[in-house]
């Protein structure tokens, strides 16, 4: 099995383990362990805050030590957190182990993304990230489905089994990652990680306007989509559209199904087109999704029509996600200067985590009570994605925006040279 296939297999198995537990974390803490809704909220907050703490430290470690040992160590940490959470019976134990689990899983993602960059030829990178996204969603979906059949809220032991399986999956990921032999620098040519004199780290990243614009765009993307799935949009669906909890589950399943079914058909459409235009199209597609959501809750159709429109909202989001998967992660890699691929991946992962923290805090109350302003605001935000993407496209070099047209080579130029090309 080649290095890239090993990485993808490990990514699939870890996603499978996460899918086993994450959908049931709130119920587990609040009801099964009888620690209350307040403690459950703190546990979920600790899971997210741990990621925000460790991600700023992750990128430089990846670039200095390489992504492989980082993946192995982070997987072991995540396994320890998952196993500990399965046996946690006190508020302190639940919060502490959730923080350990959150820190481990947060570090794994940029490290895996860097390994994909290192182990895939530039002309195959778009497909490699699309495959990772496909496998992760497949793993999450299957894990959630099987986990739902195992859990019993009246038996704490059933949840211990779930968390133990998740820990085992992280251990498998660590074992697989440890066997990967990363190709020599010939894969990335001149952009193989190495020290470079001059500005490095956060200062260099903040001076790279194209990357800063991509981070702003990424924040809006995640804020308007993932940040609303299980908070504002679900609250809006229940309160305004009158959908049942089971319908919410069907909507999330429709989202995953669209990603799994459409990913590679979408890939053929995306990989020969300008990345900025693909992202701009996603903004329009998501504006349409919010329009469907608006009809579901604010229209005057039947309950069946409202339910269909609400499920279609999640399906359209899934189509947009399938378009972003082979577009945004390779662009982050192509923007990275020499020796900073890990730092760029970690910075973008931090932006995503911030959006996932802010999104529910803003969207949750709006979706539950301010129905028309909620839909109107996020419809406009989606159109803002289109505007931001078009603006970003003006700053990208041709090979960064449309790598297929120029031989699909990775661009390894620093921020000064990138900016001078678009002065």
Tab-separated table of C-alpha atoms in Angstrom:
chain	number	residue	atom	x	y	z
A	1	UNK	CA	0.000	0.000	0.000
A	2	UNK	CA	1.437	3.374	-1.043
A	3	UNK	CA	2.037	6.238	1.360
A	4	UNK	CA	-0.979	8.214	0.188
A	5	UNK	CA	-3.303	5.224	0.426
A	6	UNK	CA	-2.110	4.551	3.962
A	7	UNK	CA	-2.856	8.148	4.931
A	8	UNK	CA	-6.327	8.003	3.371
A	9	UNK	CA	-7.088	4.709	5.108
A	10	UNK	CA	-6.051	6.129	8.460
A	11	UNK	CA	-8.144	9.231	7.838
A	12	UNK	CA	-11.183	7.062	7.051
A	13	UNK	CA	-10.808	4.986	10.210
A	14	UNK	CA	-10.336	7.995	12.490
A	15	UNK	CA	-13.426	9.648	10.978
A	16	UNK	CA	-15.301	6.413	11.573
A	17	UNK	CA	-14.319	6.548	15.251
A	18	UNK	CA	-15.325	10.210	15.603
A	19	UNK	CA	-18.673	9.486	13.973
A	20	UNK	CA	-19.201	6.805	16.602
A	21	UNK	CA	-19.200	9.266	19.500
A	22	UNK	CA	-19.572	12.963	18.598
A	23	UNK	CA	-23.328	12.871	17.817
A	24	UNK	CA	-23.976	11.344	21.233
A	25	UNK	CA	-21.570	13.376	23.374
A	26	UNK	CA	-24.195	15.730	24.803
A	27	UNK	CA	-26.600	12.909	25.689
A	28	UNK	CA	-23.765	10.903	27.215
A	29	UNK	CA	-22.601	13.641	29.566
A	30	UNK	CA	-25.969	15.189	30.444
A	31	UNK	CA	-28.149	12.100	30.758
A	32	UNK	CA	-26.153	8.881	30.801
A	33	UNK	CA	-23.583	10.129	33.328
A	34	UNK	CA	-26.262	12.364	34.871
A	35	UNK	CA	-23.935	15.379	35.008
A	36	UNK	CA	-26.538	17.830	33.726
A	37	UNK	CA	-26.960	20.060	30.686
A	38	UNK	CA	-24.633	22.710	32.112
A	39	UNK	CA	-21.733	20.283	32.416
A	40	UNK	CA	-22.456	18.927	28.942
A	41	UNK	CA	-22.192	22.446	27.557
A	42	UNK	CA	-18.868	22.961	29.337
A	43	UNK	CA	-17.608	19.635	27.965
A	44	UNK	CA	-18.485	20.655	24.409
A	45	UNK	CA	-16.864	24.033	25.017
A	46	UNK	CA	-13.701	22.395	26.373
A	47	UNK	CA	-13.538	20.200	23.279
A	48	UNK	CA	-13.574	23.308	21.059
A	49	UNK	CA	-11.366	25.525	23.251
A	50	UNK	CA	-8.621	22.920	23.412
A	51	UNK	CA	-8.403	23.056	19.634
A	52	UNK	CA	-8.089	26.837	19.691
A	53	UNK	CA	-5.233	26.573	22.188
A	54	UNK	CA	-3.122	23.930	20.438
A	55	UNK	CA	-3.557	24.899	16.790
A	56	UNK	CA	-1.405	28.074	16.934
A	57	UNK	CA	1.461	25.875	18.175
A	58	UNK	CA	0.930	23.062	15.702
A	59	UNK	CA	2.040	24.458	12.352
A	60	UNK	CA	5.617	25.312	13.228
A	61	UNK	CA	6.061	21.903	14.865
A	62	UNK	CA	4.814	20.201	11.701
A	63	UNK	CA	7.241	22.154	9.531
A	64	UNK	CA	10.203	21.597	11.853
A	65	UNK	CA	9.640	17.973	12.828
A	66	UNK	CA	7.569	16.786	9.899
A	67	UNK	CA	3.875	15.845	9.894
A	68	UNK	CA	4.396	12.122	10.515
A	69	UNK	CA	5.487	12.257	14.189
A	70	UNK	CA	2.845	14.923	14.827
A	71	UNK	CA	0.089	12.640	13.487
A	72	UNK	CA	1.346	9.728	15.583
A	73	UNK	CA	1.572	11.758	18.795
A	74	UNK	CA	-1.763	13.537	18.236
A	75	UNK	CA	-3.470	10.193	17.530
A	76	UNK	CA	-2.136	8.750	20.787
A	77	UNK	CA	-3.351	11.841	22.681
A	78	UNK	CA	-6.783	11.587	21.030
A	79	UNK	CA	-6.975	7.872	21.895
A	80	UNK	CA	-6.177	8.668	25.528
A	81	UNK	CA	-8.863	11.378	25.599
A	82	UNK	CA	-11.495	9.136	24.008
A	83	UNK	CA	-10.804	6.238	26.356
A	84	UNK	CA	-10.804	8.525	29.386
A	85	UNK	CA	-14.086	10.105	28.339
A	86	UNK	CA	-15.674	6.677	28.113
A	87	UNK	CA	-14.974	6.111	31.811
A	88	UNK	CA	-15.521	9.688	33.043
A	89	UNK	CA	-18.070	9.870	35.853
A	90	UNK	CA	-17.327	13.301	37.361
A	91	UNK	CA	-17.569	16.800	35.830
A	92	UNK	CA	-13.814	17.358	36.143
A	93	UNK	CA	-12.968	14.055	34.447
A	94	UNK	CA	-15.443	14.689	31.616
A	95	UNK	CA	-14.142	18.214	30.947
A	96	UNK	CA	-10.479	17.227	31.178
A	97	UNK	CA	-10.753	14.190	28.907
A	98	UNK	CA	-12.881	16.107	26.398
A	99	UNK	CA	-10.154	18.760	26.255
A	100	UNK	CA	-7.519	16.078	25.639
A	101	UNK	CA	-9.664	14.535	22.892
A	102	UNK	CA	-10.323	17.946	21.308
A	103	UNK	CA	-6.635	18.841	21.318
A	104	UNK	CA	-5.643	15.560	19.709
A	105	UNK	CA	-8.249	15.602	16.965
A	106	UNK	CA	-7.522	19.267	16.176
A	107	UNK	CA	-3.824	18.599	15.596
A	108	UNK	CA	-4.458	15.528	13.455
A	109	UNK	CA	-6.231	17.463	10.703
A	110	UNK	CA	-3.499	19.929	9.589
A	111	UNK	CA	-0.860	17.235	10.044
A	112	UNK	CA	-2.772	14.852	7.759
A	113	UNK	CA	-3.314	17.657	5.237
A	114	UNK	CA	0.433	18.321	5.190
A	115	UNK	CA	1.151	14.622	4.724
A	116	UNK	CA	-1.188	14.603	1.738
A	117	UNK	CA	0.683	17.565	0.260
A	118	UNK	CA	4.018	15.841	0.801
A	119	UNK	CA	2.884	12.468	-0.562
A	120	UNK	CA	0.877	13.505	-3.630
A	121	UNK	CA	2.195	14.809	-6.922
A	122	UNK	CA	0.993	18.362	-7.626
A	123	UNK	CA	-1.186	17.272	-10.522
A	124	UNK	CA	-2.906	14.715	-8.260
A	125	UNK	CA	-3.348	16.955	-5.225
A	126	UNK	CA	-6.873	18.101	-6.102
A	127	UNK	CA	-8.072	14.507	-6.352
A	128	UNK	CA	-6.201	13.525	-3.193
A	129	UNK	CA	-8.031	16.111	-1.091
A	130	UNK	CA	-11.339	15.210	-2.719
A	131	UNK	CA	-10.728	11.565	-1.814
A	132	UNK	CA	-9.902	12.497	1.780
A	133	UNK	CA	-13.106	14.510	2.114
A	134	UNK	CA	-15.125	11.668	0.586
A	135	UNK	CA	-13.626	9.080	2.924
A	136	UNK	CA	-14.018	11.275	6.001
A	137	UNK	CA	-17.697	11.840	5.315
A	138	UNK	CA	-18.182	8.171	4.553
A	139	UNK	CA	-16.491	7.253	7.834
A	140	UNK	CA	-18.484	9.797	9.819
A	141	UNK	CA	-21.742	8.618	8.264
A	142	UNK	CA	-21.120	4.915	8.818
A	143	UNK	CA	-19.775	5.557	12.313
A	144	UNK	CA	-22.815	7.588	13.296
A	145	UNK	CA	-25.163	5.008	11.821
A	146	UNK	CA	-23.547	2.048	13.590
A	147	UNK	CA	-23.024	3.994	16.810
A	148	UNK	CA	-26.711	4.813	16.924
A	149	UNK	CA	-27.484	1.099	16.837
A	150	UNK	CA	-25.136	0.319	19.720
A	151	UNK	CA	-25.878	3.105	22.203
A	152	UNK	CA	-28.440	2.684	24.915
A	153	UNK	CA	-28.964	5.717	27.129
A	154	UNK	CA	-29.991	3.403	29.954
A	155	UNK	CA	-26.649	1.549	29.874
A	156	UNK	CA	-23.480	3.572	30.425
A	157	UNK	CA	-21.483	0.541	29.338
A	158	UNK	CA	-22.742	0.888	25.766
A	159	UNK	CA	-21.165	4.333	25.592
A	160	UNK	CA	-17.934	3.010	27.085
A	161	UNK	CA	-17.843	0.549	24.187
A	162	UNK	CA	-18.304	3.408	21.731
A	163	UNK	CA	-15.505	5.516	23.173
A	164	UNK	CA	-13.249	2.470	23.343
A	165	UNK	CA	-13.850	1.808	19.652
A	166	UNK	CA	-13.031	5.455	18.912
A	167	UNK	CA	-9.788	5.144	20.897
A	168	UNK	CA	-8.913	1.986	18.973
A	169	UNK	CA	-9.433	3.789	15.675
A	170	UNK	CA	-7.008	6.532	16.735
A	171	UNK	CA	-4.474	3.878	17.703
A	172	UNK	CA	-4.887	2.315	14.268
A	173	UNK	CA	-4.299	5.729	12.694
A	174	UNK	CA	-1.108	6.115	14.747
A	175	UNK	CA	0.053	2.666	13.654
A	176	UNK	CA	-0.681	3.333	9.989
A	177	UNK	CA	0.990	6.764	10.097
A	178	UNK	CA	4.092	5.245	11.692
A	179	UNK	CA	4.499	2.942	8.672
A	180	UNK	CA	4.261	5.746	6.090
A	181	UNK	CA	7.464	6.510	4.255
A	182	UNK	CA	7.205	10.092	3.048
A	183	UNK	CA	8.806	10.548	-0.381
A	184	UNK	CA	11.955	12.577	-0.753
A	185	UNK	CA	11.853	16.257	-1.640
A	186	UNK	CA	11.511	15.369	-5.320
A	187	UNK	CA	7.749	15.188	-4.802
A	188	UNK	CA	7.531	18.834	-3.888
A	189	UNK	CA	10.660	19.969	-5.619
A	190	UNK	CA	11.836	23.299	-4.326
A	191	UNK	CA	8.945	23.584	-1.876
A	192	UNK	CA	10.037	20.669	0.296
A	193	UNK	CA	10.122	21.857	3.911
A	194	UNK	CA	13.367	23.535	4.896
A	195	UNK	CA	14.382	26.644	6.741
A	196	UNK	CA	14.494	29.868	4.810
A	197	UNK	CA	16.113	33.122	5.983
A	198	UNK	CA	13.940	36.148	6.487
A	199	UNK	CA	10.438	36.484	7.786
A	200	UNK	CA	8.813	33.272	8.939
A	201	UNK	CA	5.871	32.142	10.997
A	202	UNK	CA	2.916	34.330	11.843
A	203	UNK	CA	4.593	37.501	10.591
A	204	UNK	CA	5.161	36.027	7.140
A	205	UNK	CA	1.637	34.633	7.002
A	206	UNK	CA	0.016	37.921	7.996
A	207	UNK	CA	2.101	39.676	5.339
A	208	UNK	CA	0.783	37.352	2.648
A	209	UNK	CA	-2.336	39.136	1.464
A	210	UNK	CA	-3.687	36.292	-0.622
A	211	UNK	CA	-3.500	33.915	2.350
A	212	UNK	CA	-5.080	36.471	4.674
A	213	UNK	CA	-7.932	36.929	2.192
A	214	UNK	CA	-8.318	33.156	1.921
A	215	UNK	CA	-8.499	32.889	5.730
A	216	UNK	CA	-11.199	35.581	5.842
A	217	UNK	CA	-13.079	33.751	3.104
A	218	UNK	CA	-12.632	30.447	4.935
A	219	UNK	CA	-14.025	31.912	8.146
A	220	UNK	CA	-17.146	33.094	6.327
A	221	UNK	CA	-17.519	29.720	4.576
A	222	UNK	CA	-17.396	27.731	7.797
A	223	UNK	CA	-19.442	30.287	9.726
A	224	UNK	CA	-22.248	30.172	7.151
A	225	UNK	CA	-22.301	26.383	6.760
A	226	UNK	CA	-20.856	24.096	9.420
A	227	UNK	CA	-21.337	26.696	12.140
A	228	UNK	CA	-25.107	26.534	11.546
A	229	UNK	CA	-25.764	22.829	10.980
A	230	UNK	CA	-26.366	21.736	14.540
A	231	UNK	CA	-27.220	25.120	16.060
A	232	UNK	CA	-28.953	27.957	14.233
A	233	UNK	CA	-30.273	26.023	11.257
A	234	UNK	CA	-31.564	23.118	13.338
A	235	UNK	CA	-33.165	25.528	15.834
A	236	UNK	CA	-34.753	27.429	12.943
A	237	UNK	CA	-36.041	24.175	11.469
A	238	UNK	CA	-37.718	23.128	14.712
A	239	UNK	CA	-39.106	26.544	15.696
A	240	UNK	CA	-39.994	28.077	12.317
A	241	UNK	CA	-40.431	25.156	9.934
A	242	UNK	CA	-41.944	22.762	12.450
A	243	UNK	CA	-39.667	19.855	11.542
A	244	UNK	CA	-39.237	16.965	13.948
A	245	UNK	CA	-35.923	15.727	15.412
A	246	UNK	CA	-36.118	12.725	13.113
A	247	UNK	CA	-36.351	15.085	10.131
A	248	UNK	CA	-33.180	16.801	11.329
A	249	UNK	CA	-31.483	13.416	11.204
A	250	UNK	CA	-32.774	12.822	7.686
A	251	UNK	CA	-31.518	16.266	6.615
A	252	UNK	CA	-28.023	15.539	7.952
A	253	UNK	CA	-28.110	12.139	6.233
A	254	UNK	CA	-29.095	13.852	2.975
A	255	UNK	CA	-26.128	16.195	3.364
A	256	UNK	CA	-23.720	13.278	3.767
A	257	UNK	CA	-25.353	11.293	0.965
A	258	UNK	CA	-24.979	14.145	-1.518
A	259	UNK	CA	-21.290	14.487	-0.628
A	260	UNK	CA	-20.619	10.767	-0.980
A	261	UNK	CA	-22.593	10.372	-4.219
A	262	UNK	CA	-21.625	13.606	-5.960
A	263	UNK	CA	-18.000	14.082	-4.890
A	264	UNK	CA	-16.270	12.608	-7.917
A	265	UNK	CA	-18.821	13.802	-10.445
A	266	UNK	CA	-18.304	17.286	-9.038
A	267	UNK	CA	-14.541	16.769	-9.127
A	268	UNK	CA	-14.546	16.382	-12.905
A	269	UNK	CA	-16.398	19.695	-13.151
A	270	UNK	CA	-14.164	21.505	-10.672
A	271	UNK	CA	-10.606	20.470	-11.418
A	272	UNK	CA	-10.335	22.250	-14.791
A	273	UNK	CA	-11.885	25.485	-13.615
A	274	UNK	CA	-10.584	28.480	-11.713
A	275	UNK	CA	-10.648	27.846	-8.004
A	276	UNK	CA	-11.891	31.338	-7.190
A	277	UNK	CA	-14.828	30.918	-9.567
A	278	UNK	CA	-15.719	27.553	-8.037
A	279	UNK	CA	-15.812	29.106	-4.561
A	280	UNK	CA	-17.876	31.999	-5.947
A	281	UNK	CA	-20.349	29.474	-7.360
A	282	UNK	CA	-20.606	27.844	-3.933
A	283	UNK	CA	-21.686	31.191	-2.492
A	284	UNK	CA	-24.528	31.402	-5.003
A	285	UNK	CA	-25.480	27.772	-4.364
A	286	UNK	CA	-25.622	28.353	-0.616
A	287	UNK	CA	-27.681	31.507	-1.098
A	288	UNK	CA	-30.160	29.263	-2.898
A	289	UNK	CA	-29.994	26.839	0.039
A	290	UNK	CA	-30.885	29.629	2.458
A	291	UNK	CA	-33.743	30.629	0.170
A	292	UNK	CA	-35.076	27.060	0.464
A	293	UNK	CA	-34.725	27.308	4.235
A	294	UNK	CA	-36.608	30.595	4.128
A	295	UNK	CA	-39.479	28.955	2.267
A	296	UNK	CA	-39.513	26.075	4.762
A	297	UNK	CA	-40.031	28.355	7.747
A	298	UNK	CA	-41.515	31.551	6.364
A	299	UNK	CA	-43.545	30.305	3.412
A	300	UNK	CA	-47.152	29.299	3.581
A	301	UNK	CA	-46.945	25.844	2.033
A	302	UNK	CA	-47.922	22.541	3.567
A	303	UNK	CA	-45.833	20.810	6.220
A	304	UNK	CA	-44.722	18.271	3.628
A	305	UNK	CA	-43.430	21.056	1.370
A	306	UNK	CA	-41.681	22.729	4.307
A	307	UNK	CA	-40.021	19.455	5.252
A	308	UNK	CA	-38.878	18.823	1.678
A	309	UNK	CA	-37.484	22.351	1.403
A	310	UNK	CA	-35.624	21.992	4.702
A	311	UNK	CA	-34.034	18.698	3.666
A	312	UNK	CA	-33.115	20.270	0.308
A	313	UNK	CA	-31.273	23.008	2.203
A	314	UNK	CA	-28.905	20.470	3.726
A	315	UNK	CA	-28.530	18.683	0.386
A	316	UNK	CA	-27.516	21.913	-1.361
A	317	UNK	CA	-25.017	22.610	1.393
A	318	UNK	CA	-23.555	19.148	0.754
A	319	UNK	CA	-23.168	19.891	-2.951
A	320	UNK	CA	-21.292	23.070	-2.101
A	321	UNK	CA	-19.059	21.185	0.332
A	322	UNK	CA	-18.222	18.685	-2.400
A	323	UNK	CA	-17.123	21.601	-4.602
A	324	UNK	CA	-14.976	23.132	-1.859
A	325	UNK	CA	-13.144	19.938	-0.826
A	326	UNK	CA	-10.931	19.709	-3.956
A	327	UNK	CA	-10.600	23.491	-4.180
A	328	UNK	CA	-9.709	25.153	-0.879
A	329	UNK	CA	-7.227	22.735	0.805
A	330	UNK	CA	-4.954	22.478	-2.286
A	331	UNK	CA	-5.071	26.271	-2.601
A	332	UNK	CA	-3.836	26.639	0.981
A	333	UNK	CA	-0.909	24.357	0.104
A	334	UNK	CA	-0.156	26.171	-3.146
A	335	UNK	CA	-0.024	29.526	-1.351
A	336	UNK	CA	2.452	28.279	1.271
A	337	UNK	CA	6.074	29.463	0.929
A	338	UNK	CA	8.980	27.079	1.410
A	339	UNK	CA	8.910	25.250	4.710
A	340	UNK	CA	5.554	26.678	5.828
A	341	UNK	CA	2.990	24.193	4.520
A	342	UNK	CA	2.244	22.983	8.034
A	343	UNK	CA	1.876	26.507	9.390
A	344	UNK	CA	-0.492	27.491	6.578
A	345	UNK	CA	-2.584	24.346	7.099
A	346	UNK	CA	-2.699	24.946	10.853
A	347	UNK	CA	-3.636	28.603	10.416
A	348	UNK	CA	-6.515	27.645	8.153
A	349	UNK	CA	-7.597	24.932	10.606
A	350	UNK	CA	-7.576	27.573	13.361
A	351	UNK	CA	-9.789	29.836	11.246
A	352	UNK	CA	-12.199	26.942	10.756
A	353	UNK	CA	-12.279	26.234	14.480
A	354	UNK	CA	-12.972	29.890	15.267
A	355	UNK	CA	-15.859	29.895	12.804
A	356	UNK	CA	-17.250	26.734	14.372
A	357	UNK	CA	-17.090	28.410	17.786
A	358	UNK	CA	-18.616	31.736	16.735
A	359	UNK	CA	-21.201	30.296	14.329
A	360	UNK	CA	-23.408	28.551	16.906
A	361	UNK	CA	-23.104	31.461	19.357
A	362	UNK	CA	-24.453	33.881	16.747
A	363	UNK	CA	-26.736	31.634	14.729
A	364	UNK	CA	-28.298	29.662	17.577
A	365	UNK	CA	-30.271	32.517	19.194
A	366	UNK	CA	-31.145	34.035	15.812
A	367	UNK	CA	-32.367	30.774	14.345
A	368	UNK	CA	-34.510	30.054	17.385
A	369	UNK	CA	-36.309	33.413	17.590
A	370	UNK	CA	-35.382	35.895	14.823
A	371	UNK	CA	-36.476	33.789	11.895
A	372	UNK	CA	-36.695	36.310	9.035
A	373	UNK	CA	-33.535	38.259	10.044
A	374	UNK	CA	-31.676	34.946	10.395
A	375	UNK	CA	-32.497	33.807	6.860
A	376	UNK	CA	-31.896	37.251	5.369
A	377	UNK	CA	-28.550	37.672	7.101
A	378	UNK	CA	-27.168	34.313	6.009
A	379	UNK	CA	-28.475	34.667	2.481
A	380	UNK	CA	-26.505	37.920	2.233
A	381	UNK	CA	-23.475	36.302	3.868
A	382	UNK	CA	-23.566	33.586	1.203
A	383	UNK	CA	-23.578	36.190	-1.541
A	384	UNK	CA	-20.685	37.791	0.326
A	385	UNK	CA	-18.779	34.539	-0.185
A	386	UNK	CA	-19.135	35.050	-3.924
A	387	UNK	CA	-17.803	38.599	-3.709
A	388	UNK	CA	-14.866	37.572	-1.504
A	389	UNK	CA	-13.969	34.697	-3.836
A	390	UNK	CA	-13.923	36.939	-6.906
A	391	UNK	CA	-11.750	39.434	-5.045
A	392	UNK	CA	-9.359	36.657	-3.986
A	393	UNK	CA	-9.090	35.473	-7.583
A	394	UNK	CA	-7.608	38.828	-8.600
A	395	UNK	CA	-4.712	38.292	-6.201
A	396	UNK	CA	-3.892	34.701	-7.147
A	397	UNK	CA	-1.272	33.794	-9.709
A	398	UNK	CA	-2.689	31.873	-12.704
A	399	UNK	CA	-1.108	28.603	-11.553
A	400	UNK	CA	-2.650	29.043	-8.095
A	401	UNK	CA	-6.122	29.818	-9.370
A	402	UNK	CA	-6.179	27.274	-12.198
A	403	UNK	CA	-3.281	24.837	-11.810
A	404	UNK	CA	-4.526	22.436	-14.487
A	405	UNK	CA	-3.996	25.025	-17.218
A	406	UNK	CA	-0.333	25.521	-16.385
A	407	UNK	CA	0.895	22.047	-15.715
A	408	UNK	CA	-0.488	21.767	-12.189
A	409	UNK	CA	2.781	22.529	-10.474
A	410	UNK	CA	2.861	23.693	-6.881
A	411	UNK	CA	3.804	27.330	-6.390
A	412	UNK	CA	6.503	27.821	-3.791
A	413	UNK	CA	6.910	31.542	-3.768
A	414	UNK	CA	7.002	33.773	-0.723
A	415	UNK	CA	4.545	36.523	0.025
A	416	UNK	CA	6.692	39.299	-1.402
A	417	UNK	CA	6.942	37.705	-4.814
A	418	UNK	CA	3.280	36.728	-4.836
A	419	UNK	CA	2.211	40.258	-4.058
A	420	UNK	CA	4.530	41.833	-6.594
A	421	UNK	CA	2.918	39.817	-9.318
A	422	UNK	CA	-0.372	41.531	-8.568
A	423	UNK	CA	0.719	44.992	-7.583
